[in-house]
Amino acid sequence: MKKRILITGAAGFLGSHLCDKFLHEGYEVLGMDNLITGDRRNIEHLFKREDFQFYHHDVTTFVHVPGKLDYILHFASPASPIDYLKIPIQTLKVGSLGTHNLLGLAKEKDARILIASTSEVYGDPQVHPQTEDYFGNVNTIGPRGVYDEAKRFQESITMAYHRYHGLETRIARIFNTYGPRMRLNDGRVIPAFIGQALRGENLTVFGDGSQTRSFCYVDDQVDGIYKLLLSDYSDPVNIGNPHEISIKDFAEEIIKLTGTDQKIVYEPLPQDDPMQRQPDISRAKEILGWEPKVSRSEGMQKTYDYFKGLTKEELHKSEHKDFAKHIRK
Ligand code: UDP
């Protein structure tokens, strides 16, 4: 009997790669998505398979799937600042009501559940690098608050189900991750810069570009999540790549990678934009025996190749400028 896993957010960037991974590992995969920010095309290649089923469903309403379930991965959520601004209430609901529904389903099916948490629970961190025992520095009422607080609530209710109901739960704190199938127009820095380079536009660095991020290639991220799900560890685990870079230096790397003759232009920093972010992954190393393997140059080359393969229409359908206008202080 194959193990059965439900993956919410299956048509999204991470969700779709997780579907591929678990099918590859011999699982039967039930993918669920309401397709608000997800894209059918990310999973279309799976529709012909007998070991894959797709449910077009919004997890903030009652979730039912027939048959047994061994595992649930809750990856449904908007996950970029542009989305939080456009659909703030849905962002709050999927992290809170959606998580509650899926915890209920896990309990009903006696399944283990892993929830996708985020480095955003640390807010604009005052501890660097971020360890799992840091409580964070979040502005509850800022533009990112809808995501950050939904994810913090998600962790709390997950631990409550674990402690009160004895449910088997796992919490992945996911740091910035990139790779093929990211949405070109989601406002995040990697699709933004690559899209700008491909369209022959200047690269927009927000602030003075001294803020840092640490980018993890999707294959490494998926591998970490897979190992965490199969571990017996229920406290949160950071999954990310500790190799940190400033956004300005990163823009310069992209100029080299793409060979664009465009320049860097500076725009105001969005409100509550974290100034530094780097995961401390000691816990993941120790408990999961996991650490990232893909270098940024290798991962970025693969990502660039993916974006180069998009059609002209896709490339020009960018909401990036609108986003920049709205998120300013
Ligand atoms: N950023 C930028 N130019 C852009 C888009 C983003 O300088 O066109 C910056 C953004 O202000 C942030 C960093 O890049 O400091 C990463 O942004 P992203 O939205 O990708 O992720 P997050 O802030 O959620 O880590």
JSON list of C-alpha atoms and ligand atoms in Angstrom, two decimals, residues 79-81 84 119-120 144 176 182 186-193 196 203-207 209 211-213 215 247 268-270 273-274 277 320 323, ligand 1:
[
{"chain": "A", "resi": 79, "resn": "ALA", "atom": "CA", "xyz": [3.81, 34.27, 0.33]},
{"chain": "A", "resi": 80, "resn": "SER", "atom": "CA", "xyz": [4.96, 37.60, -1.03]},
{"chain": "A", "resi": 81, "resn": "PRO", "atom": "CA", "xyz": [4.48, 41.22, 0.07]},
{"chain": "A", "resi": 84, "resn": "TYR", "atom": "CA", "xyz": [-0.38, 40.40, 1.36]},
{"chain": "A", "resi": 119, "resn": "SER", "atom": "CA", "xyz": [11.38, 33.35, 8.79]},
{"chain": "A", "resi": 120, "resn": "GLU", "atom": "CA", "xyz": [8.79, 36.15, 8.91]},
{"chain": "A", "resi": 144, "resn": "ARG", "atom": "CA", "xyz": [3.41, 42.31, 6.57]},
{"chain": "A", "resi": 176, "resn": "ASN", "atom": "CA", "xyz": [13.82, 32.88, 1.34]},
{"chain": "A", "resi": 182, "resn": "MET", "atom": "CA", "xyz": [8.37, 31.29, -8.90]},
{"chain": "A", "resi": 186, "resn": "ASP", "atom": "CA", "xyz": [4.87, 38.23, -7.28]},
{"chain": "A", "resi": 187, "resn": "GLY", "atom": "CA", "xyz": [7.08, 41.17, -6.28]},
{"chain": "A", "resi": 188, "resn": "ARG", "atom": "CA", "xyz": [9.81, 39.08, -4.71]},
{"chain": "A", "resi": 189, "resn": "VAL", "atom": "CA", "xyz": [13.32, 40.17, -5.42]},
{"chain": "A", "resi": 190, "resn": "ILE", "atom": "CA", "xyz": [14.56, 37.29, -7.59]},
{"chain": "A", "resi": 191, "resn": "PRO", "atom": "CA", "xyz": [11.74, 37.25, -10.16]},
{"chain": "A", "resi": 192, "resn": "ALA", "atom": "CA", "xyz": [11.69, 41.07, -9.98]},
{"chain": "A", "resi": 193, "resn": "PHE", "atom": "CA", "xyz": [15.38, 41.46, -10.86]},
{"chain": "A", "resi": 196, "resn": "GLN", "atom": "CA", "xyz": [13.67, 43.52, -15.20]},
{"chain": "A", "resi": 203, "resn": "LEU", "atom": "CA", "xyz": [16.99, 46.90, -11.54]},
{"chain": "A", "resi": 204, "resn": "THR", "atom": "CA", "xyz": [15.10, 48.50, -8.65]},
{"chain": "A", "resi": 205, "resn": "VAL", "atom": "CA", "xyz": [16.94, 48.16, -5.36]},
{"chain": "A", "resi": 206, "resn": "PHE", "atom": "CA", "xyz": [14.80, 49.26, -2.42]},
{"chain": "A", "resi": 207, "resn": "GLY", "atom": "CA", "xyz": [16.52, 51.38, 0.22]},
{"chain": "A", "resi": 209, "resn": "GLY", "atom": "CA", "xyz": [20.50, 47.84, -0.71]},
{"chain": "A", "resi": 211, "resn": "GLN", "atom": "CA", "xyz": [19.61, 44.90, 3.79]},
{"chain": "A", "resi": 212, "resn": "THR", "atom": "CA", "xyz": [20.55, 41.24, 3.57]},
{"chain": "A", "resi": 213, "resn": "ARG", "atom": "CA", "xyz": [18.86, 37.98, 2.63]},
{"chain": "A", "resi": 215, "resn": "PHE", "atom": "CA", "xyz": [18.65, 32.48, -0.55]},
{"chain": "A", "resi": 247, "resn": "ILE", "atom": "CA", "xyz": [20.50, 43.15, -1.92]},
{"chain": "A", "resi": 268, "resn": "PRO", "atom": "CA", "xyz": [12.46, 53.90, -1.04]},
{"chain": "A", "resi": 269, "resn": "LEU", "atom": "CA", "xyz": [12.54, 50.95, 1.31]},
{"chain": "A", "resi": 270, "resn": "PRO", "atom": "CA", "xyz": [9.11, 49.34, 1.93]},
{"chain": "A", "resi": 273, "resn": "ASP", "atom": "CA", "xyz": [11.36, 45.47, 5.40]},
{"chain": "A", "resi": 274, "resn": "PRO", "atom": "CA", "xyz": [13.67, 43.29, 7.54]},
{"chain": "A", "resi": 277, "resn": "ARG", "atom": "CA", "xyz": [18.05, 37.73, 7.57]},
{"chain": "A", "resi": 320, "resn": "HIS", "atom": "CA", "xyz": [6.00, 44.88, -10.09]},
{"chain": "A", "resi": 323, "resn": "PHE", "atom": "CA", "xyz": [3.59, 46.86, -6.01]},
{"chain": "B", "resi": 1, "resn": "UDP", "atom": "N1", "xyz": [13.69, 44.18, -3.11]},
{"chain": "B", "resi": 1, "resn": "UDP", "atom": "C1", "xyz": [14.35, 45.11, -3.90]},
{"chain": "B", "resi": 1, "resn": "UDP", "atom": "N2", "xyz": [13.89, 45.34, -5.17]},
{"chain": "B", "resi": 1, "resn": "UDP", "atom": "C2", "xyz": [12.80, 44.69, -5.68]},
{"chain": "B", "resi": 1, "resn": "UDP", "atom": "C3", "xyz": [12.14, 43.74, -4.88]},
{"chain": "B", "resi": 1, "resn": "UDP", "atom": "C4", "xyz": [12.61, 43.51, -3.59]},
{"chain": "B", "resi": 1, "resn": "UDP", "atom": "O1", "xyz": [15.34, 45.73, -3.49]},
{"chain": "B", "resi": 1, "resn": "UDP", "atom": "O2", "xyz": [12.46, 44.97, -6.84]},
{"chain": "B", "resi": 1, "resn": "UDP", "atom": "C5", "xyz": [14.21, 43.93, -1.76]},
{"chain": "B", "resi": 1, "resn": "UDP", "atom": "C6", "xyz": [13.16, 43.99, -0.64]},
{"chain": "B", "resi": 1, "resn": "UDP", "atom": "O3", "xyz": [12.97, 45.33, -0.22]},
{"chain": "B", "resi": 1, "resn": "UDP", "atom": "C7", "xyz": [13.80, 43.11, 0.40]},
{"chain": "B", "resi": 1, "resn": "UDP", "atom": "C8", "xyz": [14.56, 42.06, -0.41]},
{"chain": "B", "resi": 1, "resn": "UDP", "atom": "O4", "xyz": [14.69, 42.61, -1.71]},
{"chain": "B", "resi": 1, "resn": "UDP", "atom": "O5", "xyz": [14.72, 43.84, 1.18]},
{"chain": "B", "resi": 1, "resn": "UDP", "atom": "C9", "xyz": [13.87, 40.73, -0.49]},
{"chain": "B", "resi": 1, "resn": "UDP", "atom": "O6", "xyz": [12.53, 40.95, -0.86]},
{"chain": "B", "resi": 1, "resn": "UDP", "atom": "P1", "xyz": [11.50, 39.77, -1.11]},
{"chain": "B", "resi": 1, "resn": "UDP", "atom": "O7", "xyz": [10.16, 40.42, -1.29]},
{"chain": "B", "resi": 1, "resn": "UDP", "atom": "O8", "xyz": [12.00, 38.88, -2.16]},
{"chain": "B", "resi": 1, "resn": "UDP", "atom": "O9", "xyz": [11.51, 38.90, 0.22]},
{"chain": "B", "resi": 1, "resn": "UDP", "atom": "P2", "xyz": [11.31, 39.24, 1.76]},
{"chain": "B", "resi": 1, "resn": "UDP", "atom": "O10", "xyz": [11.45, 40.72, 1.99]},
{"chain": "B", "resi": 1, "resn": "UDP", "atom": "O11", "xyz": [9.96, 38.73, 2.11]},
{"chain": "B", "resi": 1, "resn": "UDP", "atom": "O12", "xyz": [12.42, 38.49, 2.39]}
]
